[in-house]
CSV table of C-alpha atoms in Angstrom, one decimal:
chain,number,residue,atom,x,y,z
A,901,UNK,CA,-182.2,-199.7,-67.3
A,902,UNK,CA,-181.8,-196.4,-68.9
A,903,UNK,CA,-180.3,-196.8,-72.3
A,904,UNK,CA,-178.5,-194.2,-74.3
A,905,UNK,CA,-177.6,-195.4,-77.8
A,906,UNK,CA,-175.1,-193.7,-80.1
A,907,UNK,CA,-175.5,-194.7,-83.7
A,908,UNK,CA,-171.8,-195.4,-84.5
A,909,UNK,CA,-169.0,-196.8,-82.5
A,910,UNK,CA,-166.2,-195.8,-84.9
A,911,UNK,CA,-166.3,-193.2,-87.8
A,912,UNK,CA,-163.7,-192.1,-90.2
A,913,UNK,CA,-164.4,-188.9,-92.1
A,914,UNK,CA,-162.5,-186.6,-94.4
A,915,UNK,CA,-161.6,-183.0,-93.6
A,916,UNK,CA,-164.4,-180.7,-94.7
A,917,UNK,CA,-167.1,-183.2,-94.6
A,918,UNK,CA,-170.3,-182.6,-92.7
A,919,UNK,CA,-170.7,-185.2,-89.9
A,920,UNK,CA,-173.8,-186.2,-88.0
A,921,UNK,CA,-173.5,-188.0,-84.7
A,922,UNK,CA,-176.8,-189.4,-83.4
A,923,UNK,CA,-177.9,-190.2,-79.9
A,924,UNK,CA,-181.1,-191.7,-78.7
A,925,UNK,CA,-182.3,-192.3,-75.1
A,926,UNK,CA,-185.3,-194.4,-74.1
A,927,UNK,CA,-186.2,-193.0,-70.6
A,928,UNK,CA,-188.0,-189.8,-71.4
A,929,UNK,CA,-185.1,-187.7,-70.0
A,930,UNK,CA,-185.4,-183.9,-70.5
A,931,UNK,CA,-181.7,-183.2,-70.4
A,932,UNK,CA,-179.2,-184.4,-73.0
A,933,UNK,CA,-175.6,-183.6,-73.5
A,934,UNK,CA,-172.7,-183.9,-75.9
A,935,UNK,CA,-169.1,-184.2,-74.6
A,936,UNK,CA,-165.8,-184.9,-76.2
A,937,UNK,CA,-163.1,-186.7,-74.4
A,938,UNK,CA,-159.4,-186.3,-75.1
A,939,UNK,CA,-156.4,-187.7,-73.2
A,940,UNK,CA,-155.2,-185.4,-70.4
A,941,UNK,CA,-158.2,-183.0,-70.9
A,942,UNK,CA,-161.0,-185.2,-69.7
A,943,UNK,CA,-164.6,-184.7,-70.8
A,944,UNK,CA,-165.5,-181.2,-72.1
A,945,UNK,CA,-169.1,-180.1,-72.7
A,946,UNK,CA,-169.9,-179.1,-76.3
A,947,UNK,CA,-173.7,-178.5,-76.2
A,948,UNK,CA,-176.6,-179.5,-74.1
A,949,UNK,CA,-180.4,-179.4,-74.4
A,950,UNK,CA,-183.0,-179.3,-71.6
A,951,UNK,CA,-186.0,-179.7,-73.9
A,952,UNK,CA,-187.1,-180.3,-77.4
A,953,UNK,CA,-185.8,-177.5,-79.7
A,954,UNK,CA,-183.9,-176.0,-76.9
A,955,UNK,CA,-180.1,-175.9,-76.9
A,956,UNK,CA,-177.3,-174.2,-75.0
A,957,UNK,CA,-173.7,-173.9,-75.7
A,958,UNK,CA,-171.2,-175.7,-73.5
A,959,UNK,CA,-167.6,-174.9,-73.0
A,960,UNK,CA,-166.3,-175.7,-76.5
A,961,UNK,CA,-169.1,-175.2,-79.0
A,962,UNK,CA,-167.0,-173.8,-81.9
A,963,UNK,CA,-167.3,-175.9,-85.0
A,964,UNK,CA,-170.3,-177.8,-83.8
A,965,UNK,CA,-174.1,-177.4,-83.8
A,966,UNK,CA,-176.9,-179.6,-82.5
A,967,UNK,CA,-180.4,-180.5,-83.2
A,968,UNK,CA,-183.2,-181.7,-80.9
A,969,UNK,CA,-186.4,-182.2,-82.8
A,970,UNK,CA,-187.7,-185.0,-80.6
A,971,UNK,CA,-187.3,-185.5,-76.9
A,972,UNK,CA,-185.5,-188.8,-77.3
A,973,UNK,CA,-183.0,-187.8,-80.0
A,974,UNK,CA,-180.1,-185.3,-79.8
A,975,UNK,CA,-177.8,-184.9,-82.8
A,976,UNK,CA,-174.3,-183.4,-82.9
A,977,UNK,CA,-173.3,-181.9,-86.2
A,978,UNK,CA,-169.8,-181.1,-87.3
A,979,UNK,CA,-170.4,-178.5,-90.0
A,980,UNK,CA,-167.0,-178.9,-91.7
A,981,UNK,CA,-164.9,-181.6,-90.0
A,982,UNK,CA,-161.3,-180.8,-89.1
A,983,UNK,CA,-158.5,-182.9,-87.9
A,984,UNK,CA,-158.6,-181.3,-84.4
A,985,UNK,CA,-162.1,-182.7,-84.0
A,986,UNK,CA,-160.7,-186.2,-83.9
A,987,UNK,CA,-161.9,-187.4,-80.6
A,988,UNK,CA,-164.2,-189.7,-78.6
A,989,UNK,CA,-167.7,-188.2,-78.5
A,990,UNK,CA,-170.0,-189.1,-75.6
A,991,UNK,CA,-173.7,-188.4,-75.4
A,992,UNK,CA,-175.4,-188.4,-72.0
A,993,UNK,CA,-178.9,-187.9,-70.6
A,994,UNK,CA,-180.4,-187.0,-67.2
A,995,UNK,CA,-183.9,-186.3,-65.9
A,996,UNK,CA,-184.9,-182.7,-65.3
A,997,UNK,CA,-184.5,-181.3,-61.8
A,998,UNK,CA,-182.3,-184.0,-60.5
A,999,UNK,CA,-179.1,-182.3,-59.4
A,1000,UNK,CA,-178.1,-185.3,-57.2
A,1001,UNK,CA,-178.4,-187.7,-60.2
A,1002,UNK,CA,-175.4,-188.4,-62.4
A,1003,UNK,CA,-175.6,-188.8,-66.1
A,1004,UNK,CA,-176.2,-192.0,-68.1
A,1005,UNK,CA,-173.7,-192.1,-71.0
A,1006,UNK,CA,-173.9,-193.8,-74.4
A,1007,UNK,CA,-171.0,-196.1,-75.3
A,1008,UNK,CA,-169.3,-193.3,-77.3
A,1009,UNK,CA,-168.3,-192.6,-81.0
A,1010,UNK,CA,-164.6,-192.6,-81.8
A,1011,UNK,CA,-164.3,-190.1,-84.7
A,1012,UNK,CA,-161.2,-189.9,-86.8
A,1013,UNK,CA,-160.9,-187.0,-89.3
A,1014,UNK,CA,-158.3,-187.5,-91.9
B,1476,UNK,CA,-156.4,-173.5,-63.8
B,1477,UNK,CA,-158.8,-176.4,-64.5
B,1478,UNK,CA,-162.1,-176.3,-62.7
B,1479,UNK,CA,-161.7,-179.8,-61.4
B,1480,UNK,CA,-158.2,-181.1,-60.8
B,1481,UNK,CA,-157.1,-184.7,-60.1
B,1482,UNK,CA,-153.7,-186.4,-59.8
B,1483,UNK,CA,-153.5,-188.4,-63.1
B,1484,UNK,CA,-151.6,-191.3,-61.4
B,1485,UNK,CA,-151.2,-194.0,-62.2
B,1486,UNK,CA,-151.6,-195.5,-58.8
B,1487,UNK,CA,-150.1,-199.0,-58.8
B,1488,UNK,CA,-151.3,-201.0,-55.8
B,1489,UNK,CA,-151.3,-204.7,-54.8
B,1490,UNK,CA,-154.5,-206.5,-54.3
B,1491,UNK,CA,-155.9,-205.9,-50.8
B,1492,UNK,CA,-154.4,-202.5,-50.5
B,1493,UNK,CA,-156.3,-199.3,-49.4
B,1494,UNK,CA,-155.9,-196.5,-51.9
B,1495,UNK,CA,-157.2,-192.9,-51.7
B,1496,UNK,CA,-157.8,-190.3,-54.5
B,1497,UNK,CA,-158.3,-186.6,-54.0
B,1498,UNK,CA,-159.8,-184.0,-56.2
B,1499,UNK,CA,-160.1,-180.2,-55.9
B,1500,UNK,CA,-162.6,-177.9,-57.5
B,1501,UNK,CA,-162.4,-174.2,-58.0
B,1502,UNK,CA,-166.1,-173.1,-58.2
B,1503,UNK,CA,-167.4,-172.6,-54.7
B,1504,UNK,CA,-170.9,-172.5,-56.0
B,1505,UNK,CA,-170.7,-176.1,-57.1
B,1506,UNK,CA,-173.8,-178.0,-55.9
B,1507,UNK,CA,-173.3,-181.7,-56.1
B,1508,UNK,CA,-170.5,-184.1,-56.5
B,1509,UNK,CA,-169.8,-187.5,-57.9
B,1510,UNK,CA,-167.3,-190.2,-58.6
B,1511,UNK,CA,-167.4,-192.0,-62.0
B,1512,UNK,CA,-165.5,-195.0,-63.1
B,1513,UNK,CA,-164.3,-195.4,-66.6
B,1514,UNK,CA,-162.9,-198.7,-68.0
B,1515,UNK,CA,-160.6,-198.7,-70.9
B,1516,UNK,CA,-162.4,-197.7,-74.2
B,1517,UNK,CA,-165.8,-197.7,-72.4
B,1518,UNK,CA,-168.1,-194.9,-71.3
B,1519,UNK,CA,-168.0,-193.4,-67.8
B,1520,UNK,CA,-170.4,-195.0,-65.3
B,1521,UNK,CA,-171.6,-193.5,-62.1
B,1522,UNK,CA,-169.8,-195.0,-59.1
B,1523,UNK,CA,-171.3,-192.9,-56.3
B,1524,UNK,CA,-172.6,-189.5,-55.4
B,1525,UNK,CA,-170.7,-187.6,-52.7
B,1526,UNK,CA,-172.7,-186.1,-49.8
B,1527,UNK,CA,-171.6,-183.5,-47.3
B,1528,UNK,CA,-171.7,-185.9,-44.4
B,1529,UNK,CA,-169.6,-188.5,-46.3
B,1530,UNK,CA,-171.0,-191.7,-47.6
B,1531,UNK,CA,-170.0,-195.3,-48.0
B,1532,UNK,CA,-170.9,-198.0,-50.4
B,1533,UNK,CA,-169.3,-201.3,-49.6
B,1534,UNK,CA,-165.5,-200.9,-50.0
B,1535,UNK,CA,-165.9,-197.4,-51.3
B,1536,UNK,CA,-166.0,-194.2,-49.1
B,1537,UNK,CA,-166.5,-190.7,-50.5
B,1538,UNK,CA,-165.9,-187.5,-48.5
B,1539,UNK,CA,-166.6,-183.9,-49.3
B,1540,UNK,CA,-164.9,-180.9,-47.7
B,1541,UNK,CA,-166.7,-177.8,-48.9
B,1542,UNK,CA,-164.5,-175.4,-46.9
B,1543,UNK,CA,-161.3,-176.7,-48.6
B,1544,UNK,CA,-163.2,-177.5,-51.9
B,1545,UNK,CA,-161.9,-181.0,-52.2
B,1546,UNK,CA,-163.5,-184.5,-52.6
B,1547,UNK,CA,-161.9,-187.8,-51.8
B,1548,UNK,CA,-162.5,-191.4,-52.7
B,1549,UNK,CA,-161.2,-194.3,-50.5
B,1550,UNK,CA,-161.1,-197.8,-51.8
B,1551,UNK,CA,-160.5,-200.6,-49.3
B,1552,UNK,CA,-159.3,-204.1,-50.0
B,1553,UNK,CA,-158.6,-203.4,-53.6
B,1554,UNK,CA,-159.6,-206.0,-56.2
B,1555,UNK,CA,-158.1,-206.6,-59.7
B,1556,UNK,CA,-161.5,-205.5,-61.1
B,1557,UNK,CA,-161.1,-202.1,-59.5
B,1558,UNK,CA,-158.5,-201.2,-62.1
B,1559,UNK,CA,-160.0,-198.3,-64.1
B,1560,UNK,CA,-159.9,-194.5,-64.4
B,1561,UNK,CA,-161.7,-192.7,-61.7
B,1562,UNK,CA,-163.3,-189.4,-62.6
B,1563,UNK,CA,-164.1,-186.7,-60.1
B,1564,UNK,CA,-167.3,-184.8,-61.2
B,1565,UNK,CA,-168.8,-181.6,-60.0
B,1566,UNK,CA,-172.2,-180.1,-60.8
B,1567,UNK,CA,-171.5,-176.4,-61.3
B,1568,UNK,CA,-175.2,-175.6,-61.6
B,1569,UNK,CA,-177.7,-175.6,-64.4
B,1570,UNK,CA,-177.5,-179.3,-64.9
B,1571,UNK,CA,-173.9,-179.1,-66.2
B,1572,UNK,CA,-171.4,-181.5,-64.9
B,1573,UNK,CA,-167.7,-180.7,-65.0
B,1574,UNK,CA,-165.3,-183.7,-65.2
B,1575,UNK,CA,-161.8,-184.0,-64.0
B,1576,UNK,CA,-159.3,-185.7,-66.3
B,1577,UNK,CA,-159.3,-188.8,-64.2
B,1578,UNK,CA,-156.9,-190.8,-61.9
B,1579,UNK,CA,-155.7,-194.2,-63.2
B,1580,UNK,CA,-155.7,-197.1,-60.8
B,1581,UNK,CA,-154.0,-200.3,-61.5
B,1582,UNK,CA,-154.4,-203.1,-59.0
B,1583,UNK,CA,-151.9,-205.9,-59.4
B,1584,UNK,CA,-151.9,-209.5,-58.0
């Protein structure tokens, strides 16, 4: 089974803190994604990466950055956390060139910014 | 207008009922389509892909109408364990999936 692991299930951080969310996948997938999920809005794409050191902005990249130094690891960084970044963050991965395949998601990190 | 729209529900149905969800998408260049299931406080999981000719997986049938830009999911003989949120998902190209906000299904005994 493909496994996508997110390092924390729940996080509470203070406004202005720098926050790192880590995601690791074990199936050698090229594509990795970060989404946030909010009630009524569904999942929205923050950033994605299709190779090591490659990254592209999604629909809502403001206030976030990412790092992909190794193929299996994709990190989401909140440069200066704000209360409107309180959300469920979901990491996903997918093999390259597989438009008919869905994603495999991690179990999510519920971040609260106070 | 959202790129993928779904009726949020909830759909409250008795066990054994047949229930159908629809979803519309706005980007006519969308390439592939999926239904995901999400249980409360869990991550989304792929339920099935949706093919142009329609496809079936046990009690679940998915249909795609490209001309009208809508996708449907039919669940027959509903079980209590089918209670979840069902997400309509569209691949807009470039490996990016766009998710609808989901339709809540509650199956009651």
